[in-house]
Amino acid sequence: MKKALLIALTLVTTTAFAGPGMGHGPKMKFDPEQRMDRMAETLELTDAQRTEIESIFEEQHEKMKTLHDETRERVDAVLTAEQRDKAQALQEERKEKMKERMERMQQRLERKNAE
């Protein structure tokens, strides 16, 4: 039950305050601080509320990181050394492709804003 609630809360907060989608130029908000600023402004949070919510999000982030690390360790324990190496190579490849996509998106955004 706690796990389901945690997942639901994460999904709701992530989607609710993710910021505008691509193509919105300077209004794009990717980093957590900017999203928190937007949330605080939209909901007219007091300083105390903002501080408490930031603490909740930070705690949640740490829990998710721990869960991710534990999951990775458990999966690695099941894989052979060869499979772990292959999985690592695939992960690196995905990271590189994501980096390239982000760079292309940034370049398109810069060109669009320059027009």
Tab-separated table of N, CA and C in Angstrom:
chain	number	residue	atom	x	y	z
A	1	MET	N	0.830	-1.198	0.000
A	1	MET	CA	0.000	0.000	0.000
A	1	MET	C	0.871	1.258	0.000
A	2	LYS	N	1.917	1.269	0.859
A	2	LYS	CA	2.786	2.439	0.916
A	2	LYS	C	3.497	2.645	-0.417
A	3	LYS	N	3.918	1.537	-1.034
A	3	LYS	CA	4.620	1.633	-2.303
A	3	LYS	C	3.712	2.218	-3.382
A	4	ALA	N	2.463	1.760	-3.426
A	4	ALA	CA	1.510	2.273	-4.411
A	4	ALA	C	1.255	3.760	-4.185
A	5	LEU	N	1.121	4.153	-2.937
A	5	LEU	CA	0.897	5.560	-2.605
A	5	LEU	C	2.107	6.397	-3.010
A	6	LEU	N	3.288	5.881	-2.742
A	6	LEU	CA	4.520	6.578	-3.087
A	6	LEU	C	4.625	6.772	-4.598
A	7	ILE	N	4.321	5.736	-5.347
A	7	ILE	CA	4.372	5.828	-6.805
A	7	ILE	C	3.337	6.824	-7.318
A	8	ALA	N	2.128	6.747	-6.780
A	8	ALA	CA	1.068	7.667	-7.199
A	8	ALA	C	1.452	9.113	-6.898
A	9	LEU	N	1.989	9.353	-5.710
A	9	LEU	CA	2.403	10.704	-5.327
A	9	LEU	C	3.495	11.215	-6.259
A	10	THR	N	4.444	10.363	-6.557
A	10	THR	CA	5.530	10.752	-7.450
A	10	THR	C	5.002	11.111	-8.831
A	11	LEU	N	4.108	10.282	-9.357
A	11	LEU	CA	3.545	10.557	-10.675
A	11	LEU	C	2.752	11.855	-10.695
A	12	VAL	N	1.959	12.071	-9.667
A	12	VAL	CA	1.136	13.279	-9.612
A	12	VAL	C	2.005	14.520	-9.528
A	13	THR	N	2.980	14.523	-8.628
A	13	THR	CA	3.811	15.716	-8.478
A	13	THR	C	4.691	15.943	-9.691
A	14	THR	N	5.174	14.872	-10.289
A	14	THR	CA	6.025	15.020	-11.464
A	14	THR	C	5.253	15.596	-12.635
A	15	THR	N	4.074	15.054	-12.897
A	15	THR	CA	3.309	15.540	-14.043
A	15	THR	C	2.660	16.889	-13.777
A	16	ALA	N	2.252	17.126	-12.561
A	16	ALA	CA	1.561	18.376	-12.254
A	16	ALA	C	2.479	19.588	-12.342
A	17	PHE	N	3.738	19.403	-11.991
A	17	PHE	CA	4.644	20.541	-11.934
A	17	PHE	C	5.847	20.378	-12.850
A	18	ALA	N	5.686	19.628	-13.902
A	18	ALA	CA	6.791	19.378	-14.823
A	18	ALA	C	7.138	20.597	-15.658
A	19	GLY	N	6.265	21.550	-15.717
A	19	GLY	CA	6.533	22.751	-16.491
A	19	GLY	C	6.016	22.597	-17.899
A	20	PRO	N	6.117	23.642	-18.683
A	20	PRO	CA	5.606	23.603	-20.043
A	20	PRO	C	6.373	22.607	-20.897
A	21	GLY	N	5.724	22.159	-21.961
A	21	GLY	CA	6.350	21.202	-22.854
A	21	GLY	C	7.343	21.868	-23.782
A	22	MET	N	7.901	21.081	-24.669
A	22	MET	CA	8.887	21.585	-25.615
A	22	MET	C	8.239	22.618	-26.532
A	23	GLY	N	9.067	23.505	-27.033
A	23	GLY	CA	8.577	24.480	-27.982
A	23	GLY	C	8.040	25.747	-27.347
A	24	HIS	N	8.203	25.897	-26.062
A	24	HIS	CA	7.702	27.090	-25.390
A	24	HIS	C	8.807	28.115	-25.162
A	25	GLY	N	9.930	27.924	-25.806
A	25	GLY	CA	10.999	28.905	-25.743
A	25	GLY	C	11.495	29.168	-24.343
A	26	PRO	N	11.656	30.446	-23.985
A	26	PRO	CA	12.252	30.815	-22.712
A	26	PRO	C	11.453	30.343	-21.496
A	27	LYS	N	10.207	29.960	-21.686
A	27	LYS	CA	9.395	29.532	-20.547
A	27	LYS	C	9.679	28.093	-20.140
A	28	MET	N	10.513	27.384	-20.904
A	28	MET	CA	10.814	25.998	-20.573
A	28	MET	C	11.494	25.945	-19.206
A	29	LYS	N	11.039	25.026	-18.366
A	29	LYS	CA	11.595	24.931	-17.023
A	29	LYS	C	11.958	23.481	-16.758
A	30	PHE	N	13.251	23.216	-16.747
A	30	PHE	CA	13.706	21.855	-16.586
A	30	PHE	C	14.226	21.566	-15.181
A	31	ASP	N	14.899	22.524	-14.579
A	31	ASP	CA	15.528	22.181	-13.313
A	31	ASP	C	14.548	22.298	-12.145
A	32	PRO	N	14.796	21.537	-11.086
A	32	PRO	CA	13.871	21.482	-9.947
A	32	PRO	C	13.621	22.842	-9.287
A	33	GLU	N	14.642	23.681	-9.235
A	33	GLU	CA	14.467	24.992	-8.598
A	33	GLU	C	13.467	25.849	-9.376
A	34	GLN	N	13.568	25.812	-10.693
A	34	GLN	CA	12.629	26.581	-11.510
A	34	GLN	C	11.214	26.028	-11.370
A	35	ARG	N	11.104	24.702	-11.316
A	35	ARG	CA	9.775	24.106	-11.137
A	35	ARG	C	9.204	24.486	-9.778
A	36	MET	N	10.059	24.514	-8.762
A	36	MET	CA	9.592	24.895	-7.432
A	36	MET	C	9.149	26.354	-7.436
A	37	ASP	N	9.895	27.206	-8.123
A	37	ASP	CA	9.507	28.616	-8.233
A	37	ASP	C	8.133	28.739	-8.881
A	38	ARG	N	7.935	27.993	-9.960
A	38	ARG	CA	6.648	28.033	-10.667
A	38	ARG	C	5.522	27.547	-9.759
A	39	MET	N	5.768	26.463	-9.061
A	39	MET	CA	4.757	25.908	-8.161
A	39	MET	C	4.423	26.913	-7.055
A	40	ALA	N	5.462	27.508	-6.466
A	40	ALA	CA	5.254	28.469	-5.383
A	40	ALA	C	4.449	29.668	-5.866
A	41	GLU	N	4.753	30.127	-7.066
A	41	GLU	CA	4.034	31.275	-7.618
A	41	GLU	C	2.588	30.906	-7.958
A	42	THR	N	2.412	29.781	-8.624
A	42	THR	CA	1.079	29.357	-9.051
A	42	THR	C	0.154	29.111	-7.865
A	43	LEU	N	0.687	28.451	-6.837
A	43	LEU	CA	-0.133	28.110	-5.670
A	43	LEU	C	-0.085	29.171	-4.574
A	44	GLU	N	0.715	30.223	-4.815
A	44	GLU	CA	0.870	31.300	-3.833
A	44	GLU	C	1.266	30.733	-2.468
A	45	LEU	N	2.350	29.949	-2.472
A	45	LEU	CA	2.824	29.319	-1.241
A	45	LEU	C	3.482	30.341	-0.325
A	46	THR	N	3.324	30.126	0.965
A	46	THR	CA	4.064	30.928	1.933
A	46	THR	C	5.496	30.401	1.959
A	47	ASP	N	6.401	31.164	2.562
A	47	ASP	CA	7.788	30.707	2.674
A	47	ASP	C	7.866	29.398	3.453
A	48	ALA	N	7.058	29.286	4.498
A	48	ALA	CA	7.055	28.064	5.312
A	48	ALA	C	6.574	26.866	4.495
A	49	GLN	N	5.524	27.066	3.701
A	49	GLN	CA	5.015	25.978	2.861
A	49	GLN	C	6.063	25.561	1.830
A	50	ARG	N	6.677	26.553	1.215
A	50	ARG	CA	7.697	26.256	0.206
A	50	ARG	C	8.840	25.454	0.812
A	51	THR	N	9.307	25.872	1.973
A	51	THR	CA	10.399	25.170	2.641
A	51	THR	C	10.020	23.732	2.953
A	52	GLU	N	8.817	23.538	3.457
A	52	GLU	CA	8.368	22.189	3.801
A	52	GLU	C	8.222	21.318	2.551
A	53	ILE	N	7.669	21.879	1.495
A	53	ILE	CA	7.501	21.120	0.251
A	53	ILE	C	8.857	20.784	-0.362
A	54	GLU	N	9.784	21.726	-0.342
A	54	GLU	CA	11.133	21.444	-0.844
A	54	GLU	C	11.760	20.287	-0.078
A	55	SER	N	11.556	20.280	1.231
A	55	SER	CA	12.077	19.199	2.067
A	55	SER	C	11.452	17.860	1.683
A	56	ILE	N	10.153	17.869	1.442
A	56	ILE	CA	9.443	16.644	1.038
A	56	ILE	C	9.996	16.141	-0.292
A	57	PHE	N	10.147	17.039	-1.261
A	57	PHE	CA	10.661	16.640	-2.574
A	57	PHE	C	12.089	16.109	-2.469
A	58	GLU	N	12.909	16.760	-1.659
A	58	GLU	CA	14.294	16.315	-1.489
A	58	GLU	C	14.340	14.921	-0.864
A	59	GLU	N	13.515	14.711	0.155
A	59	GLU	CA	13.443	13.398	0.797
A	59	GLU	C	12.979	12.345	-0.209
A	60	GLN	N	11.980	12.688	-1.002
A	60	GLN	CA	11.462	11.763	-2.011
A	60	GLN	C	12.535	11.437	-3.041
A	61	HIS	N	13.280	12.443	-3.448
A	61	HIS	CA	14.347	12.237	-4.427
A	61	HIS	C	15.384	11.254	-3.886
A	62	GLU	N	15.767	11.426	-2.637
A	62	GLU	CA	16.749	10.528	-2.026
A	62	GLU	C	16.215	9.102	-1.935
A	63	LYS	N	14.942	8.963	-1.586
A	63	LYS	CA	14.338	7.630	-1.509
A	63	LYS	C	14.337	6.962	-2.879
A	64	MET	N	13.986	7.721	-3.906
A	64	MET	CA	13.946	7.158	-5.253
A	64	MET	C	15.348	6.773	-5.724
A	65	LYS	N	16.341	7.578	-5.383
A	65	LYS	CA	17.723	7.258	-5.754
A	65	LYS	C	18.158	5.971	-5.064
A	66	THR	N	17.835	5.846	-3.793
A	66	THR	CA	18.175	4.635	-3.048
A	66	THR	C	17.484	3.424	-3.655
A	67	LEU	N	16.199	3.562	-3.955
A	67	LEU	CA	15.448	2.465	-4.561
A	67	LEU	C	16.053	2.080	-5.913
A	68	HIS	N	16.413	3.067	-6.703
A	68	HIS	CA	17.027	2.801	-8.004
A	68	HIS	C	18.346	2.042	-7.829
A	69	ASP	N	19.181	2.494	-6.908
A	69	ASP	CA	20.466	1.836	-6.667
A	69	ASP	C	20.280	0.400	-6.184
A	70	GLU	N	19.337	0.200	-5.275
A	70	GLU	CA	19.064	-1.148	-4.772
A	70	GLU	C	18.559	-2.057	-5.888
A	71	THR	N	17.686	-1.536	-6.727
A	71	THR	CA	17.160	-2.317	-7.848
A	71	THR	C	18.287	-2.704	-8.795
A	72	ARG	N	19.148	-1.747	-9.107
A	72	ARG	CA	20.283	-2.011	-10.002
A	72	ARG	C	21.162	-3.121	-9.417
A	73	GLU	N	21.445	-3.062	-8.121
A	73	GLU	CA	22.270	-4.077	-7.468
A	73	GLU	C	21.612	-5.452	-7.536
A	74	ARG	N	20.313	-5.502	-7.311
A	74	ARG	CA	19.598	-6.783	-7.353
A	74	ARG	C	19.602	-7.367	-8.762
A	75	VAL	N	19.396	-6.516	-9.753
A	75	VAL	CA	19.418	-6.990	-11.137
A	75	VAL	C	20.824	-7.469	-11.494
A	76	ASP	N	21.834	-6.689	-11.131
A	76	ASP	CA	23.219	-7.074	-11.417
A	76	ASP	C	23.575	-8.417	-10.786
A	77	ALA	N	23.024	-8.697	-9.622
A	77	ALA	CA	23.306	-9.962	-8.938
A	77	ALA	C	22.760	-11.158	-9.716
A	78	VAL	N	21.726	-10.941	-10.508
A	78	VAL	CA	21.116	-12.020	-11.289
A	78	VAL	C	21.862	-12.227	-12.611
A	79	LEU	N	22.431	-11.171	-13.151
A	79	LEU	CA	23.094	-11.239	-14.452
A	79	LEU	C	24.483	-11.860	-14.348
A	80	THR	N	24.916	-12.448	-15.462
A	80	THR	CA	26.294	-12.927	-15.545
A	80	THR	C	27.194	-11.719	-15.780
A	81	ALA	N	28.499	-11.908	-15.651
A	81	ALA	CA	29.445	-10.814	-15.883
A	81	ALA	C	29.310	-10.286	-17.313
A	82	GLU	N	29.144	-11.193	-18.263
A	82	GLU	CA	28.987	-10.791	-19.659
A	82	GLU	C	27.706	-9.970	-19.853
A	83	GLN	N	26.626	-10.394	-19.234
A	83	GLN	CA	25.359	-9.668	-19.345
A	83	GLN	C	25.454	-8.296	-18.685
A	84	ARG	N	26.147	-8.218	-17.546
A	84	ARG	CA	26.326	-6.918	-16.874
A	84	ARG	C	27.105	-5.958	-17.772
A	85	ASP	N	28.165	-6.483	-18.404
A	85	ASP	CA	28.959	-5.646	-19.309
A	85	ASP	C	28.114	-5.154	-20.480
A	86	LYS	N	27.309	-6.048	-21.030
A	86	LYS	CA	26.448	-5.682	-22.154
A	86	LYS	C	25.408	-4.644	-21.717
A	87	ALA	N	24.821	-4.849	-20.544
A	87	ALA	CA	23.834	-3.897	-20.020
A	87	ALA	C	24.479	-2.533	-19.794
A	88	GLN	N	25.698	-2.532	-19.279
A	88	GLN	CA	26.414	-1.274	-19.044
A	88	GLN	C	26.681	-0.554	-20.368
A	89	ALA	N	27.085	-1.316	-21.377
A	89	ALA	CA	27.348	-0.723	-22.694
A	89	ALA	C	26.069	-0.126	-23.279
A	90	LEU	N	24.956	-0.834	-23.135
A	90	LEU	CA	23.676	-0.315	-23.624
A	90	LEU	C	23.287	0.963	-22.887
A	91	GLN	N	23.521	0.986	-21.586
A	91	GLN	CA	23.208	2.168	-20.781
A	91	GLN	C	24.036	3.368	-21.248
A	92	GLU	N	25.312	3.136	-21.481
A	92	GLU	CA	26.184	4.218	-21.954
A	92	GLU	C	25.732	4.721	-23.324
A	93	GLU	N	25.329	3.783	-24.172
A	93	GLU	CA	24.841	4.155	-25.500
A	93	GLU	C	23.575	5.010	-25.395
A	94	ARG	N	22.659	4.624	-24.514
A	94	ARG	CA	21.426	5.408	-24.314
A	94	ARG	C	21.750	6.802	-23.785
A	95	LYS	N	22.696	6.882	-22.855
A	95	LYS	CA	23.085	8.186	-22.314
A	95	LYS	C	23.644	9.084	-23.409
A	96	GLU	N	24.489	8.514	-24.255
A	96	GLU	CA	25.091	9.293	-25.333
A	96	GLU	C	24.030	9.774	-26.322
A	97	LYS	N	23.098	8.901	-26.678
A	97	LYS	CA	22.025	9.293	-27.593
A	97	LYS	C	21.155	10.385	-26.976
A	98	MET	N	20.876	10.271	-25.689
A	98	MET	CA	20.083	11.291	-25.003
A	98	MET	C	20.826	12.623	-25.002
A	99	LYS	N	22.115	12.572	-24.745
A	99	LYS	CA	22.923	13.795	-24.749
A	99	LYS	C	22.872	14.452	-26.129
A	100	GLU	N	23.009	13.639	-27.179
A	100	GLU	CA	22.955	14.170	-28.538
A	100	GLU	C	21.591	14.786	-28.836
A	101	ARG	N	20.513	14.126	-28.421
A	101	ARG	CA	19.160	14.668	-28.638
A	101	ARG	C	18.989	15.993	-27.909
A	102	MET	N	19.472	16.058	-26.687
A	102	MET	CA	19.344	17.296	-25.912
A	102	MET	C	20.124	18.428	-26.572
A	103	GLU	N	21.297	18.106	-27.091
A	103	GLU	CA	22.093	19.130	-27.776
A	103	GLU	C	21.373	19.635	-29.029
A	104	ARG	N	20.785	18.705	-29.808
A	104	ARG	CA	20.036	19.121	-31.001
A	104	ARG	C	18.833	19.977	-30.619
A	105	MET	N	18.128	19.586	-29.573
A	105	MET	CA	16.968	20.360	-29.123
A	105	MET	C	17.397	21.754	-28.693
A	106	GLN	N	18.515	21.834	-27.976
A	106	GLN	CA	19.021	23.127	-27.519
A	106	GLN	C	19.389	24.004	-28.712
A	107	GLN	N	20.028	23.419	-29.708
A	107	GLN	CA	20.399	24.180	-30.902
A	107	GLN	C	19.166	24.697	-31.633
A	108	ARG	N	18.138	23.840	-31.776
A	108	ARG	CA	16.896	24.279	-32.428
A	108	ARG	C	16.248	25.408	-31.644
A	109	LEU	N	16.243	25.285	-30.339
A	109	LEU	CA	15.649	26.313	-29.494
A	109	LEU	C	16.398	27.634	-29.645
A	110	GLU	N	17.724	27.558	-29.658
A	110	GLU	CA	18.522	28.770	-29.815
A	110	GLU	C	18.276	29.424	-31.172
A	111	ARG	N	18.174	28.598	-32.225
A	111	ARG	CA	17.882	29.155	-33.554
A	111	ARG	C	16.508	29.805	-33.577
A	112	LYS	N	15.539	29.144	-32.971
A	112	LYS	CA	14.173	29.672	-32.948
A	112	LYS	C	14.122	30.995	-32.178
A	113	ASN	N	14.814	31.063	-31.058
A	113	ASN	CA	14.814	32.285	-30.252
A	113	ASN	C	15.567	33.420	-30.943
A	114	ALA	N	16.524	33.079	-31.806
A	114	ALA	CA	17.293	34.097	-32.521
A	114	ALA	C	16.482	34.735	-33.647
A	115	GLU	N	15.442	34.049	-34.093
A	115	GLU	CA	14.619	34.569	-35.200
A	115	GLU	C	13.785	35.751	-34.789
